[in-house]
Amino acid sequence: MTLKQALLENDSVSLRQSAKTWQEAIEICMKPLVKSGAVKREYVDAIIERTKELGPFYVLAPGLAMPHERPEKGVNRNAFSFITLEEPVVFDDGQEVDILIGLAAENADVHNGEAIPQIVMLFDDEDVFDKIRAAEKPEDIYKIINDAVNA
């Protein structure tokens, strides 16, 4: 599963969204994956509940989060979603996030062996944050991903 392929298949890029709370941001992030059938509705609820318990363990860098849960919480197939927010949301621990990449992984191998390396590669260049925040349409995100893959 490649990031770009999953985003295209699930029609799951939403840019410049508005969320008042981190919970709302999670809902917006996971909505395309629920709609496409990649995850069950319970998966979204599980992410929110786990975040309340443990905090936002999936914040990968300042401004960037990859919300996800365990496969048995409602993953039907591997998928990604990608959203940006007009204004950052603040988690209970004070971390602010305005880029969210939703992950549905069927197993730990997909999570560790495919998903994480692709995200690390994409965000390897510090300038990518600004490029993503400036993106206005899904095609902009696909180009940023292509550029990172071919760098």
mmCIF file of N, CA, C and O in Angstrom, residues 54-122:
data_model
loop_
_atom_site.group_PDB
_atom_site.id
_atom_site.type_symbol
_atom_site.label_atom_id
_atom_site.label_comp_id
_atom_site.label_asym_id
_atom_site.label_seq_id
_atom_site.Cartn_x
_atom_site.Cartn_y
_atom_site.Cartn_z
ATOM 1 N N LEU A 54 -4.569 7.886 26.907
ATOM 2 C CA LEU A 54 -3.111 7.944 26.806
ATOM 3 C C LEU A 54 -2.556 9.276 26.323
ATOM 4 O O LEU A 54 -1.341 9.464 26.312
ATOM 5 N N GLY A 55 -3.432 10.153 25.864
ATOM 6 C CA GLY A 55 -2.960 11.372 25.217
ATOM 7 C C GLY A 55 -2.691 11.081 23.749
ATOM 8 O O GLY A 55 -2.835 9.947 23.291
ATOM 9 N N PRO A 56 -2.273 12.086 23.006
ATOM 10 C CA PRO A 56 -2.068 11.925 21.560
ATOM 11 C C PRO A 56 -0.725 11.251 21.245
ATOM 12 O O PRO A 56 0.210 11.879 20.764
ATOM 13 N N PHE A 57 -0.652 9.953 21.512
ATOM 14 C CA PHE A 57 0.572 9.181 21.305
ATOM 15 C C PHE A 57 0.998 9.150 19.840
ATOM 16 O O PHE A 57 2.123 8.793 19.521
ATOM 17 N N TYR A 58 0.106 9.533 18.962
ATOM 18 C CA TYR A 58 0.351 9.471 17.515
ATOM 19 C C TYR A 58 0.792 10.810 16.924
ATOM 20 O O TYR A 58 0.842 10.953 15.712
ATOM 21 N N VAL A 59 1.125 11.786 17.777
ATOM 22 C CA VAL A 59 1.708 13.033 17.260
ATOM 23 C C VAL A 59 3.162 12.717 16.913
ATOM 24 O O VAL A 59 3.937 12.297 17.771
ATOM 25 N N LEU A 60 3.503 12.894 15.635
ATOM 26 C CA LEU A 60 4.818 12.490 15.142
ATOM 27 C C LEU A 60 5.834 13.622 15.132
ATOM 28 O O LEU A 60 7.033 13.387 15.188
ATOM 29 N N ALA A 61 5.341 14.843 15.019
ATOM 30 C CA ALA A 61 6.197 16.029 14.971
ATOM 31 C C ALA A 61 5.306 17.220 15.294
ATOM 32 O O ALA A 61 4.074 17.096 15.225
ATOM 33 N N PRO A 62 5.893 18.349 15.648
ATOM 34 C CA PRO A 62 5.047 19.520 15.901
ATOM 35 C C PRO A 62 4.138 19.802 14.705
ATOM 36 O O PRO A 62 4.606 19.932 13.575
ATOM 37 N N GLY A 63 2.832 19.818 14.958
ATOM 38 C CA GLY A 63 1.860 20.101 13.909
ATOM 39 C C GLY A 63 1.353 18.886 13.158
ATOM 40 O O GLY A 63 0.404 18.989 12.385
ATOM 41 N N LEU A 64 1.965 17.716 13.364
ATOM 42 C CA LEU A 64 1.644 16.516 12.582
ATOM 43 C C LEU A 64 1.213 15.350 13.464
ATOM 44 O O LEU A 64 1.925 14.985 14.397
ATOM 45 N N ALA A 65 0.041 14.787 13.146
ATOM 46 C CA ALA A 65 -0.443 13.616 13.869
ATOM 47 C C ALA A 65 -0.855 12.527 12.886
ATOM 48 O O ALA A 65 -1.283 12.815 11.766
ATOM 49 N N MET A 66 -0.715 11.277 13.317
ATOM 50 C CA MET A 66 -1.168 10.137 12.530
ATOM 51 C C MET A 66 -2.107 9.289 13.395
ATOM 52 O O MET A 66 -1.722 8.248 13.934
ATOM 53 N N PRO A 67 -3.362 9.745 13.545
ATOM 54 C CA PRO A 67 -4.287 8.996 14.391
ATOM 55 C C PRO A 67 -4.550 7.598 13.841
ATOM 56 O O PRO A 67 -4.757 7.429 12.632
ATOM 57 N N HIS A 68 -4.504 6.634 14.759
ATOM 58 C CA HIS A 68 -4.775 5.249 14.399
ATOM 59 C C HIS A 68 -5.060 4.447 15.658
ATOM 60 O O HIS A 68 -4.851 4.930 16.763
ATOM 61 N N GLU A 69 -5.528 3.246 15.461
ATOM 62 C CA GLU A 69 -5.814 2.331 16.557
ATOM 63 C C GLU A 69 -5.355 0.945 16.138
ATOM 64 O O GLU A 69 -4.865 0.747 15.030
ATOM 65 N N ARG A 70 -5.581 -0.021 17.013
ATOM 66 C CA ARG A 70 -5.220 -1.406 16.711
ATOM 67 C C ARG A 70 -6.170 -1.967 15.639
ATOM 68 O O ARG A 70 -7.323 -1.567 15.572
ATOM 69 N N PRO A 71 -5.687 -2.865 14.811
ATOM 70 C CA PRO A 71 -6.500 -3.405 13.712
ATOM 71 C C PRO A 71 -7.842 -3.991 14.165
ATOM 72 O O PRO A 71 -8.861 -3.794 13.498
ATOM 73 N N GLU A 72 -7.833 -4.673 15.292
ATOM 74 C CA GLU A 72 -9.063 -5.336 15.753
ATOM 75 C C GLU A 72 -10.142 -4.351 16.216
ATOM 76 O O GLU A 72 -11.276 -4.736 16.480
ATOM 77 N N LYS A 73 -9.801 -3.081 16.270
ATOM 78 C CA LYS A 73 -10.781 -2.064 16.673
ATOM 79 C C LYS A 73 -11.688 -1.632 15.526
ATOM 80 O O LYS A 73 -12.543 -0.773 15.708
ATOM 81 N N GLY A 74 -11.482 -2.229 14.333
ATOM 82 C CA GLY A 74 -12.405 -1.921 13.243
ATOM 83 C C GLY A 74 -11.786 -1.647 11.884
ATOM 84 O O GLY A 74 -12.404 -1.009 11.032
ATOM 85 N N VAL A 75 -10.568 -2.158 11.639
ATOM 86 C CA VAL A 75 -9.942 -1.990 10.325
ATOM 87 C C VAL A 75 -10.445 -3.083 9.382
ATOM 88 O O VAL A 75 -10.355 -4.264 9.698
ATOM 89 N N ASN A 76 -10.963 -2.674 8.238
ATOM 90 C CA ASN A 76 -11.384 -3.619 7.198
ATOM 91 C C ASN A 76 -10.300 -3.828 6.152
ATOM 92 O O ASN A 76 -10.161 -4.905 5.595
ATOM 93 N N ARG A 77 -9.538 -2.766 5.866
ATOM 94 C CA ARG A 77 -8.432 -2.872 4.908
ATOM 95 C C ARG A 77 -7.448 -1.721 5.150
ATOM 96 O O ARG A 77 -7.795 -0.721 5.766
ATOM 97 N N ASN A 78 -6.256 -1.866 4.642
ATOM 98 C CA ASN A 78 -5.228 -0.843 4.769
ATOM 99 C C ASN A 78 -5.651 0.417 4.025
ATOM 100 O O ASN A 78 -6.141 0.341 2.900
ATOM 101 N N ALA A 79 -5.451 1.564 4.661
ATOM 102 C CA ALA A 79 -5.822 2.831 4.028
ATOM 103 C C ALA A 79 -5.184 3.997 4.765
ATOM 104 O O ALA A 79 -4.778 3.876 5.924
ATOM 105 N N PHE A 80 -5.123 5.124 4.057
ATOM 106 C CA PHE A 80 -4.692 6.397 4.627
ATOM 107 C C PHE A 80 -5.736 7.462 4.317
ATOM 108 O O PHE A 80 -6.430 7.395 3.300
ATOM 109 N N SER A 81 -5.799 8.470 5.162
ATOM 110 C CA SER A 81 -6.494 9.722 4.839
ATOM 111 C C SER A 81 -5.514 10.853 5.149
ATOM 112 O O SER A 81 -4.527 10.652 5.862
ATOM 113 N N PHE A 82 -5.788 12.025 4.605
ATOM 114 C CA PHE A 82 -4.850 13.144 4.741
ATOM 115 C C PHE A 82 -5.670 14.416 4.833
ATOM 116 O O PHE A 82 -6.388 14.743 3.904
ATOM 117 N N ILE A 83 -5.590 15.122 5.958
ATOM 118 C CA ILE A 83 -6.325 16.376 6.082
ATOM 119 C C ILE A 83 -5.427 17.482 6.618
ATOM 120 O O ILE A 83 -4.448 17.228 7.320
ATOM 121 N N THR A 84 -5.769 18.693 6.224
ATOM 122 C CA THR A 84 -5.155 19.858 6.832
ATOM 123 C C THR A 84 -6.274 20.703 7.435
ATOM 124 O O THR A 84 -7.416 20.657 6.977
ATOM 125 N N LEU A 85 -5.927 21.437 8.475
ATOM 126 C CA LEU A 85 -6.885 22.290 9.165
ATOM 127 C C LEU A 85 -6.525 23.756 8.962
ATOM 128 O O LEU A 85 -5.342 24.114 8.912
ATOM 129 N N GLU A 86 -7.538 24.588 8.869
ATOM 130 C CA GLU A 86 -7.321 26.039 8.766
ATOM 131 C C GLU A 86 -6.565 26.545 9.991
ATOM 132 O O GLU A 86 -5.648 27.359 9.872
ATOM 133 N N GLU A 87 -6.986 26.080 11.151
ATOM 134 C CA GLU A 87 -6.360 26.456 12.430
ATOM 135 C C GLU A 87 -6.038 25.170 13.191
ATOM 136 O O GLU A 87 -6.830 24.233 13.173
ATOM 137 N N PRO A 88 -4.920 25.139 13.892
ATOM 138 C CA PRO A 88 -4.585 23.928 14.656
ATOM 139 C C PRO A 88 -5.594 23.648 15.768
ATOM 140 O O PRO A 88 -6.217 24.566 16.300
ATOM 141 N N VAL A 89 -5.744 22.364 16.078
ATOM 142 C CA VAL A 89 -6.487 21.964 17.267
ATOM 143 C C VAL A 89 -5.462 21.692 18.361
ATOM 144 O O VAL A 89 -4.299 21.378 18.081
ATOM 145 N N VAL A 90 -5.891 21.813 19.611
ATOM 146 C CA VAL A 90 -4.986 21.624 20.746
ATOM 147 C C VAL A 90 -5.432 20.394 21.523
ATOM 148 O O VAL A 90 -6.599 20.284 21.922
ATOM 149 N N PHE A 91 -4.504 19.471 21.727
ATOM 150 C CA PHE A 91 -4.781 18.293 22.541
ATOM 151 C C PHE A 91 -4.674 18.669 24.016
ATOM 152 O O PHE A 91 -4.131 19.723 24.366
ATOM 153 N N ASP A 92 -5.166 17.787 24.865
ATOM 154 C CA ASP A 92 -5.198 18.059 26.301
ATOM 155 C C ASP A 92 -3.806 18.309 26.886
ATOM 156 O O ASP A 92 -3.663 18.994 27.890
ATOM 157 N N ASP A 93 -2.776 17.764 26.239
ATOM 158 C CA ASP A 93 -1.407 17.968 26.736
ATOM 159 C C ASP A 93 -0.753 19.231 26.169
ATOM 160 O O ASP A 93 0.427 19.471 26.391
ATOM 161 N N GLY A 94 -1.529 20.004 25.383
ATOM 162 C CA GLY A 94 -1.028 21.265 24.853
ATOM 163 C C GLY A 94 -0.451 21.197 23.450
ATOM 164 O O GLY A 94 -0.143 22.231 22.860
ATOM 165 N N GLN A 95 -0.272 20.000 22.905
ATOM 166 C CA GLN A 95 0.270 19.879 21.549
ATOM 167 C C GLN A 95 -0.750 20.371 20.524
ATOM 168 O O GLN A 95 -1.934 20.063 20.631
ATOM 169 N N GLU A 96 -0.250 21.127 19.549
ATOM 170 C CA GLU A 96 -1.109 21.660 18.485
ATOM 171 C C GLU A 96 -0.837 20.899 17.198
ATOM 172 O O GLU A 96 0.317 20.615 16.871
ATOM 173 N N VAL A 97 -1.927 20.600 16.469
ATOM 174 C CA VAL A 97 -1.822 19.827 15.234
ATOM 175 C C VAL A 97 -2.718 20.448 14.174
ATOM 176 O O VAL A 97 -3.865 20.807 14.460
ATOM 177 N N ASP A 98 -2.179 20.574 12.952
ATOM 178 C CA ASP A 98 -3.010 21.045 11.838
ATOM 179 C C ASP A 98 -2.860 20.182 10.585
ATOM 180 O O ASP A 98 -3.489 20.434 9.570
ATOM 181 N N ILE A 99 -2.030 19.129 10.669
ATOM 182 C CA ILE A 99 -1.913 18.143 9.597
ATOM 183 C C ILE A 99 -2.167 16.777 10.227
ATOM 184 O O ILE A 99 -1.485 16.395 11.179
ATOM 185 N N LEU A 100 -3.165 16.066 9.698
ATOM 186 C CA LEU A 100 -3.485 14.742 10.221
ATOM 187 C C LEU A 100 -3.490 13.728 9.088
ATOM 188 O O LEU A 100 -4.108 13.965 8.041
ATOM 189 N N ILE A 101 -2.784 12.644 9.310
ATOM 190 C CA ILE A 101 -2.773 11.540 8.361
ATOM 191 C C ILE A 101 -3.390 10.344 9.075
ATOM 192 O O ILE A 101 -2.790 9.779 9.988
ATOM 193 N N GLY A 102 -4.611 10.017 8.685
ATOM 194 C CA GLY A 102 -5.295 8.883 9.300
ATOM 195 C C GLY A 102 -4.735 7.585 8.756
ATOM 196 O O GLY A 102 -4.448 7.463 7.564
ATOM 197 N N LEU A 103 -4.568 6.609 9.636
ATOM 198 C CA LEU A 103 -4.021 5.317 9.234
ATOM 199 C C LEU A 103 -4.964 4.200 9.649
ATOM 200 O O LEU A 103 -5.424 4.154 10.786
ATOM 201 N N ALA A 104 -5.231 3.321 8.706
ATOM 202 C CA ALA A 104 -5.891 2.053 8.984
ATOM 203 C C ALA A 104 -4.928 0.968 8.532
ATOM 204 O O ALA A 104 -4.615 0.881 7.345
ATOM 205 N N ALA A 105 -4.407 0.199 9.466
ATOM 206 C CA ALA A 105 -3.451 -0.859 9.139
ATOM 207 C C ALA A 105 -3.997 -2.195 9.625
ATOM 208 O O ALA A 105 -4.417 -2.322 10.773
ATOM 209 N N GLU A 106 -3.973 -3.179 8.736
ATOM 210 C CA GLU A 106 -4.511 -4.501 9.066
ATOM 211 C C GLU A 106 -3.645 -5.256 10.063
ATOM 212 O O GLU A 106 -4.124 -6.175 10.726
ATOM 213 N N ASN A 107 -2.351 -4.884 10.161
ATOM 214 C CA ASN A 107 -1.462 -5.578 11.092
ATOM 215 C C ASN A 107 -0.233 -4.716 11.374
ATOM 216 O O ASN A 107 -0.032 -3.680 10.747
ATOM 217 N N ALA A 108 0.579 -5.165 12.306
ATOM 218 C CA ALA A 108 1.758 -4.407 12.720
ATOM 219 C C ALA A 108 2.784 -4.290 11.594
ATOM 220 O O ALA A 108 3.506 -3.295 11.501
ATOM 221 N N ASP A 109 2.858 -5.298 10.725
ATOM 222 C CA ASP A 109 3.809 -5.235 9.611
ATOM 223 C C ASP A 109 3.498 -4.063 8.696
ATOM 224 O O ASP A 109 4.398 -3.371 8.232
ATOM 225 N N VAL A 110 2.213 -3.842 8.413
ATOM 226 C CA VAL A 110 1.812 -2.707 7.575
ATOM 227 C C VAL A 110 2.134 -1.409 8.300
ATOM 228 O O VAL A 110 2.692 -0.473 7.730
ATOM 229 N N HIS A 111 1.790 -1.350 9.586
ATOM 230 C CA HIS A 111 2.029 -0.152 10.396
ATOM 231 C C HIS A 111 3.520 0.200 10.409
ATOM 232 O O HIS A 111 3.909 1.322 10.086
ATOM 233 N N ASN A 112 4.355 -0.759 10.791
ATOM 234 C CA ASN A 112 5.787 -0.498 10.978
ATOM 235 C C ASN A 112 6.595 -0.578 9.690
ATOM 236 O O ASN A 112 7.565 0.158 9.520
ATOM 237 N N GLY A 113 6.208 -1.473 8.793
ATOM 238 C CA GLY A 113 7.013 -1.726 7.609
ATOM 239 C C GLY A 113 6.638 -0.893 6.397
ATOM 240 O O GLY A 113 7.459 -0.702 5.502
ATOM 241 N N GLU A 114 5.393 -0.417 6.334
ATOM 242 C CA GLU A 114 4.946 0.349 5.172
ATOM 243 C C GLU A 114 4.529 1.775 5.536
ATOM 244 O O GLU A 114 4.987 2.730 4.930
ATOM 245 N N ALA A 115 3.650 1.914 6.506
ATOM 246 C CA ALA A 115 3.070 3.220 6.809
ATOM 247 C C ALA A 115 4.101 4.195 7.380
ATOM 248 O O ALA A 115 4.303 5.282 6.834
ATOM 249 N N ILE A 116 4.743 3.807 8.463
ATOM 250 C CA ILE A 116 5.679 4.709 9.136
ATOM 251 C C ILE A 116 6.824 5.134 8.202
ATOM 252 O O ILE A 116 7.117 6.334 8.101
ATOM 253 N N PRO A 117 7.470 4.209 7.476
ATOM 254 C CA PRO A 117 8.549 4.650 6.583
ATOM 255 C C PRO A 117 8.093 5.658 5.523
ATOM 256 O O PRO A 117 8.840 6.585 5.199
ATOM 257 N N GLN A 118 6.876 5.491 4.991
ATOM 258 C CA GLN A 118 6.393 6.440 3.979
ATOM 259 C C GLN A 118 6.182 7.829 4.578
ATOM 260 O O GLN A 118 6.502 8.840 3.948
ATOM 261 N N ILE A 119 5.655 7.885 5.788
ATOM 262 C CA ILE A 119 5.418 9.170 6.445
ATOM 263 C C ILE A 119 6.758 9.832 6.782
ATOM 264 O O ILE A 119 6.939 11.029 6.572
ATOM 265 N N VAL A 120 7.697 9.044 7.297
ATOM 266 C CA VAL A 120 9.022 9.576 7.621
ATOM 267 C C VAL A 120 9.679 10.142 6.359
ATOM 268 O O VAL A 120 10.238 11.244 6.375
ATOM 269 N N MET A 121 9.581 9.407 5.247
ATOM 270 C CA MET A 121 10.180 9.875 3.997
ATOM 271 C C MET A 121 9.517 11.169 3.522
ATOM 272 O O MET A 121 10.195 12.105 3.109
ATOM 273 N N LEU A 122 8.197 11.231 3.614
ATOM 274 C CA LEU A 122 7.473 12.419 3.167
ATOM 275 C C LEU A 122 7.888 13.652 3.962
ATOM 276 O O LEU A 122 8.079 14.727 3.407
#
